[in-house]
mmCIF file of C-alpha atoms in Angstrom:
data_model
loop_
_atom_site.group_PDB
_atom_site.id
_atom_site.type_symbol
_atom_site.label_atom_id
_atom_site.label_comp_id
_atom_site.label_asym_id
_atom_site.label_seq_id
_atom_site.Cartn_x
_atom_site.Cartn_y
_atom_site.Cartn_z
ATOM 1 C CA MET L 1 0.000 0.000 0.000
ATOM 2 C CA THR L 2 1.266 3.448 -0.951
ATOM 3 C CA SER L 3 0.968 6.251 1.566
ATOM 4 C CA SER L 4 -0.928 9.357 0.518
ATOM 5 C CA SER L 5 2.233 11.461 0.774
ATOM 6 C CA GLN L 6 3.785 9.405 -2.025
ATOM 7 C CA VAL L 7 0.804 9.639 -4.368
ATOM 8 C CA SER L 8 0.761 12.538 -6.795
ATOM 9 C CA SER L 9 -2.501 13.481 -8.447
ATOM 10 C CA ILE L 10 -2.378 15.753 -11.460
ATOM 11 C CA GLU L 11 -4.881 18.530 -11.090
ATOM 12 C CA LYS L 12 -4.304 20.341 -14.390
ATOM 13 C CA THR L 13 -1.751 21.068 -17.106
ATOM 14 C CA PHE L 14 -1.049 24.361 -18.879
ATOM 15 C CA LEU L 15 1.030 25.725 -21.755
ATOM 16 C CA ASN L 16 0.818 22.563 -23.871
ATOM 17 C CA GLY L 17 1.763 20.341 -20.949
ATOM 18 C CA ARG L 18 4.913 22.275 -20.011
ATOM 19 C CA VAL L 19 3.330 23.217 -16.662
ATOM 20 C CA VAL L 20 1.803 20.561 -14.427
ATOM 21 C CA VAL L 21 -0.095 21.454 -11.263
ATOM 22 C CA LEU L 22 -0.306 18.517 -8.885
ATOM 23 C CA VAL L 23 -0.873 17.441 -5.322
ATOM 24 C CA GLY L 24 1.922 15.415 -3.781
ATOM 25 C CA ASP L 25 5.147 15.356 -1.816
ATOM 26 C CA ILE L 26 7.832 17.473 -3.455
ATOM 27 C CA THR L 27 10.563 15.269 -1.978
ATOM 28 C CA GLN L 28 9.212 12.356 -4.052
ATOM 29 C CA GLN L 29 9.243 14.126 -7.431
ATOM 30 C CA HIS L 30 11.538 12.516 -10.010
ATOM 31 C CA VAL L 31 12.782 15.646 -11.788
ATOM 32 C CA SER L 32 16.069 17.282 -12.735
ATOM 33 C CA ALA L 33 15.761 19.788 -9.872
ATOM 34 C CA LEU L 34 13.605 20.341 -6.815
ATOM 35 C CA VAL L 35 13.203 23.940 -5.720
ATOM 36 C CA ASN L 36 13.575 24.504 -1.997
ATOM 37 C CA ALA L 37 11.615 27.327 -0.386
ATOM 38 C CA ALA L 38 14.649 27.983 1.793
ATOM 39 C CA ASN L 39 15.256 30.382 4.608
ATOM 40 C CA TRP L 40 18.131 32.846 4.311
ATOM 41 C CA THR L 41 20.492 30.705 6.404
ATOM 42 C CA LEU L 42 20.355 27.757 3.946
ATOM 43 C CA LEU L 43 20.663 25.483 6.967
ATOM 44 C CA GLY L 44 17.219 23.907 6.919
ATOM 45 C CA GLY L 45 14.093 24.804 8.780
ATOM 46 C CA GLY L 46 10.443 23.854 8.788
ATOM 47 C CA GLY L 47 8.004 23.017 6.009
ATOM 48 C CA VAL L 48 9.434 22.297 2.571
ATOM 49 C CA ASP L 49 12.906 23.442 3.649
ATOM 50 C CA GLY L 50 13.031 20.959 6.530
ATOM 51 C CA ALA L 51 11.617 18.130 4.400
ATOM 52 C CA ILE L 52 14.172 18.673 1.630
ATOM 53 C CA HIS L 53 17.048 18.748 4.111
ATOM 54 C CA ARG L 54 15.744 15.657 5.957
ATOM 55 C CA VAL L 55 15.244 13.541 2.841
ATOM 56 C CA GLY L 56 18.254 14.966 0.973
ATOM 57 C CA GLY L 57 20.551 14.192 3.863
ATOM 58 C CA SER L 58 23.895 15.554 4.983
ATOM 59 C CA ALA L 59 25.237 16.188 1.456
ATOM 60 C CA VAL L 60 22.689 18.976 0.922
ATOM 61 C CA LEU L 61 23.510 20.620 4.253
ATOM 62 C CA HIS L 62 27.249 20.290 3.631
ATOM 63 C CA GLU L 63 27.007 22.129 0.290
ATOM 64 C CA CYS L 64 24.737 24.784 1.809
ATOM 65 C CA LYS L 65 27.305 25.413 4.561
ATOM 66 C CA GLU L 66 30.026 25.735 1.923
ATOM 67 C CA ILE L 67 27.938 28.238 -0.044
ATOM 68 C CA ARG L 68 27.434 30.255 3.141
ATOM 69 C CA ARG L 69 31.179 30.138 3.837
ATOM 70 C CA THR L 70 32.314 31.076 0.320
ATOM 71 C CA GLN L 71 29.542 32.986 -1.489
ATOM 72 C CA TYR L 72 26.878 34.230 0.906
ATOM 73 C CA PRO L 73 28.336 34.637 4.410
ATOM 74 C CA ASP L 74 25.378 36.842 5.392
ATOM 75 C CA GLY L 75 22.814 34.390 3.982
ATOM 76 C CA LEU L 76 21.115 33.998 0.620
ATOM 77 C CA PRO L 77 19.306 37.207 -0.354
ATOM 78 C CA THR L 78 15.571 37.088 -1.019
ATOM 79 C CA GLY L 79 14.789 36.218 -4.644
ATOM 80 C CA LYS L 80 18.209 34.764 -5.449
ATOM 81 C CA ALA L 81 18.739 31.101 -6.328
ATOM 82 C CA ILE L 82 21.650 28.683 -5.894
ATOM 83 C CA ALA L 83 22.026 24.974 -6.618
ATOM 84 C CA THR L 84 23.372 22.098 -4.560
ATOM 85 C CA THR L 85 23.411 18.360 -4.880
ATOM 86 C CA ALA L 86 20.093 16.632 -4.225
ATOM 87 C CA GLY L 87 21.710 14.040 -1.979
ATOM 88 C CA ASN L 88 19.194 11.244 -1.374
ATOM 89 C CA LEU L 89 16.349 13.024 -3.204
ATOM 90 C CA PRO L 90 15.121 11.634 -6.567
ATOM 91 C CA ALA L 91 16.552 14.633 -8.455
ATOM 92 C CA ASP L 92 19.928 15.785 -9.737
ATOM 93 C CA TYR L 93 19.908 19.153 -7.946
ATOM 94 C CA VAL L 94 18.174 21.200 -5.310
ATOM 95 C CA ILE L 95 17.717 24.829 -6.265
ATOM 96 C CA HIS L 96 17.427 26.909 -3.092
ATOM 97 C CA THR L 97 15.587 30.224 -3.199
ATOM 98 C CA VAL L 98 14.435 32.512 -0.406
ATOM 99 C CA GLY L 99 10.956 33.962 -0.776
ATOM 100 C CA PRO L 100 9.796 37.246 0.688
ATOM 101 C CA ILE L 101 8.152 37.463 4.092
ATOM 102 C CA TYR L 102 4.733 38.935 3.382
ATOM 103 C CA GLY L 103 4.295 42.485 4.652
ATOM 104 C CA ARG L 104 7.974 43.094 5.378
ATOM 105 C CA ASN L 105 8.638 44.953 2.109
ATOM 106 C CA PRO L 106 5.163 45.556 0.588
ATOM 107 C CA GLU L 107 6.240 47.614 -2.410
ATOM 108 C CA LYS L 108 8.737 44.954 -3.574
ATOM 109 C CA GLN L 109 7.274 41.654 -2.340
ATOM 110 C CA ALA L 110 5.592 40.667 -5.647
ATOM 111 C CA ASP L 111 8.803 41.353 -7.590
ATOM 112 C CA LEU L 112 10.858 39.420 -5.045
ATOM 113 C CA LEU L 113 8.495 36.441 -5.228
ATOM 114 C CA ALA L 114 8.591 36.527 -9.038
ATOM 115 C CA ASP L 115 12.408 36.645 -8.818
ATOM 116 C CA CYS L 116 12.360 33.353 -6.899
ATOM 117 C CA TYR L 117 10.645 31.632 -9.812
ATOM 118 C CA ARG L 118 12.581 33.454 -12.564
ATOM 119 C CA ASN L 119 16.003 33.007 -10.990
ATOM 120 C CA SER L 120 15.349 29.339 -10.198
ATOM 121 C CA LEU L 121 14.304 28.695 -13.804
ATOM 122 C CA GLU L 122 17.259 30.682 -15.164
ATOM 123 C CA LEU L 123 19.595 28.569 -13.047
ATOM 124 C CA ALA L 124 17.882 25.385 -14.259
ATOM 125 C CA ALA L 125 18.361 26.524 -17.865
ATOM 126 C CA THR L 126 22.019 27.354 -17.213
ATOM 127 C CA LEU L 127 22.495 23.835 -15.823
ATOM 128 C CA HIS L 128 20.667 22.367 -18.883
ATOM 129 C CA LEU L 129 17.953 20.818 -16.735
ATOM 130 C CA GLN L 130 14.795 19.447 -18.340
ATOM 131 C CA SER L 131 12.355 19.431 -15.417
ATOM 132 C CA VAL L 132 11.873 21.464 -12.258
ATOM 133 C CA ALA L 133 9.440 20.988 -9.350
ATOM 134 C CA PHE L 134 8.425 24.018 -7.289
ATOM 135 C CA PRO L 135 6.624 24.198 -3.963
ATOM 136 C CA SER L 136 4.381 27.170 -3.260
ATOM 137 C CA ILE L 137 7.081 29.657 -2.296
ATOM 138 C CA SER L 138 6.451 31.964 0.709
ATOM 139 C CA THR L 139 2.872 30.778 1.356
ATOM 140 C CA GLY L 140 3.684 28.839 4.524
ATOM 141 C CA ALA L 141 5.517 30.392 7.454
ATOM 142 C CA PHE L 142 6.352 33.510 5.381
ATOM 143 C CA GLY L 143 2.628 34.325 5.201
ATOM 144 C CA TYR L 144 2.201 35.244 1.523
ATOM 145 C CA PRO L 145 -1.516 34.891 0.697
ATOM 146 C CA ARG L 146 -2.022 31.862 -1.553
ATOM 147 C CA ASP L 147 -4.268 33.696 -4.021
ATOM 148 C CA GLU L 148 -1.763 36.524 -4.552
ATOM 149 C CA ALA L 149 1.169 34.090 -4.754
ATOM 150 C CA ALA L 150 -0.677 32.069 -7.418
ATOM 151 C CA GLY L 151 -0.911 35.075 -9.711
ATOM 152 C CA VAL L 152 2.674 36.188 -9.181
ATOM 153 C CA GLY L 153 4.248 32.726 -9.493
ATOM 154 C CA SER L 154 2.243 31.604 -12.513
ATOM 155 C CA ARG L 155 2.937 34.861 -14.368
ATOM 156 C CA ALA L 156 6.695 34.535 -13.733
ATOM 157 C CA VAL L 157 6.740 30.902 -14.922
ATOM 158 C CA LYS L 158 4.661 31.728 -18.013
ATOM 159 C CA GLU L 159 6.923 34.647 -18.964
ATOM 160 C CA PHE L 160 10.052 32.526 -18.553
ATOM 161 C CA LEU L 161 8.704 29.613 -20.599
ATOM 162 C CA ALA L 162 7.592 31.973 -23.377
ATOM 163 C CA LYS L 163 11.231 33.048 -23.843
ATOM 164 C CA ASN L 164 13.088 29.829 -23.034
ATOM 165 C CA SER L 165 12.476 26.342 -24.385
ATOM 166 C CA SER L 166 15.271 24.538 -22.539
ATOM 167 C CA VAL L 167 13.162 23.647 -19.488
ATOM 168 C CA ALA L 168 10.594 21.181 -20.812
ATOM 169 C CA GLU L 169 8.466 20.733 -17.686
ATOM 170 C CA VAL L 170 7.667 22.818 -14.627
ATOM 171 C CA ARG L 171 5.762 21.061 -11.853
ATOM 172 C CA LEU L 172 3.965 23.124 -9.257
ATOM 173 C CA VAL L 173 3.601 20.743 -6.337
ATOM 174 C CA PHE L 174 1.107 21.363 -3.551
ATOM 175 C CA PHE L 175 1.076 19.215 -0.439
ATOM 176 C CA LEU L 176 -2.619 19.924 0.202
ATOM 177 C CA LYS L 177 -5.427 19.585 -2.326
ATOM 178 C CA ASN L 178 -7.047 22.820 -1.122
ATOM 179 C CA ASP L 179 -3.825 24.766 -1.808
ATOM 180 C CA ALA L 180 -3.793 23.398 -5.371
ATOM 181 C CA ARG L 181 -7.431 24.469 -5.796
ATOM 182 C CA VAL L 182 -6.648 28.014 -4.644
ATOM 183 C CA PHE L 183 -3.726 28.122 -7.063
ATOM 184 C CA LEU L 184 -5.887 26.907 -9.940
ATOM 185 C CA GLN L 185 -8.509 29.532 -9.182
ATOM 186 C CA PHE L 186 -6.023 32.433 -9.209
ATOM 187 C CA GLN L 187 -3.348 31.314 -11.703
ATOM 188 C CA ASN L 188 -2.418 33.443 -14.742
ATOM 189 C CA PHE L 189 -1.603 30.722 -17.267
ATOM 190 C CA GLU L 190 -4.940 30.983 -19.097
#
């Protein structure tokens, strides 16, 4: 018997199948890269960040510590993206990006959230990756309203895919069915 956290149900596809919205466990997605909704420290945390570090294992944390030591001693800035090994995850890479904390920088928060998606996809293209799975960035502990995040994230993905054909598939993975439904209601793909 398969546990519900391992089952992925496709809710809908967009842009000729290049975007797949599904309900499932991001740590179980067999893709070129998983995107981690990281915190600025890159050292793990709760939610998606904690799950990716737990399943990915010590190799992910080791590379994150090295990135902190050599590239970002003050932490990864909001909207930026970096890649590490995926360790024990069923992917080649983890792309770490730090989303905005809702309300902290109201005039820039939509641009910063869009940067998370754009910069992660740009990095995936630079690494010649075919498929990328995203969680819903900033909608957990960082408090970004799911309806607003749906519009911002889907618009950023759509704009990137319109200009770049190297990434063949973008999965938007929601742990809860209701979160996927909110996304589908407020997305900007159609």
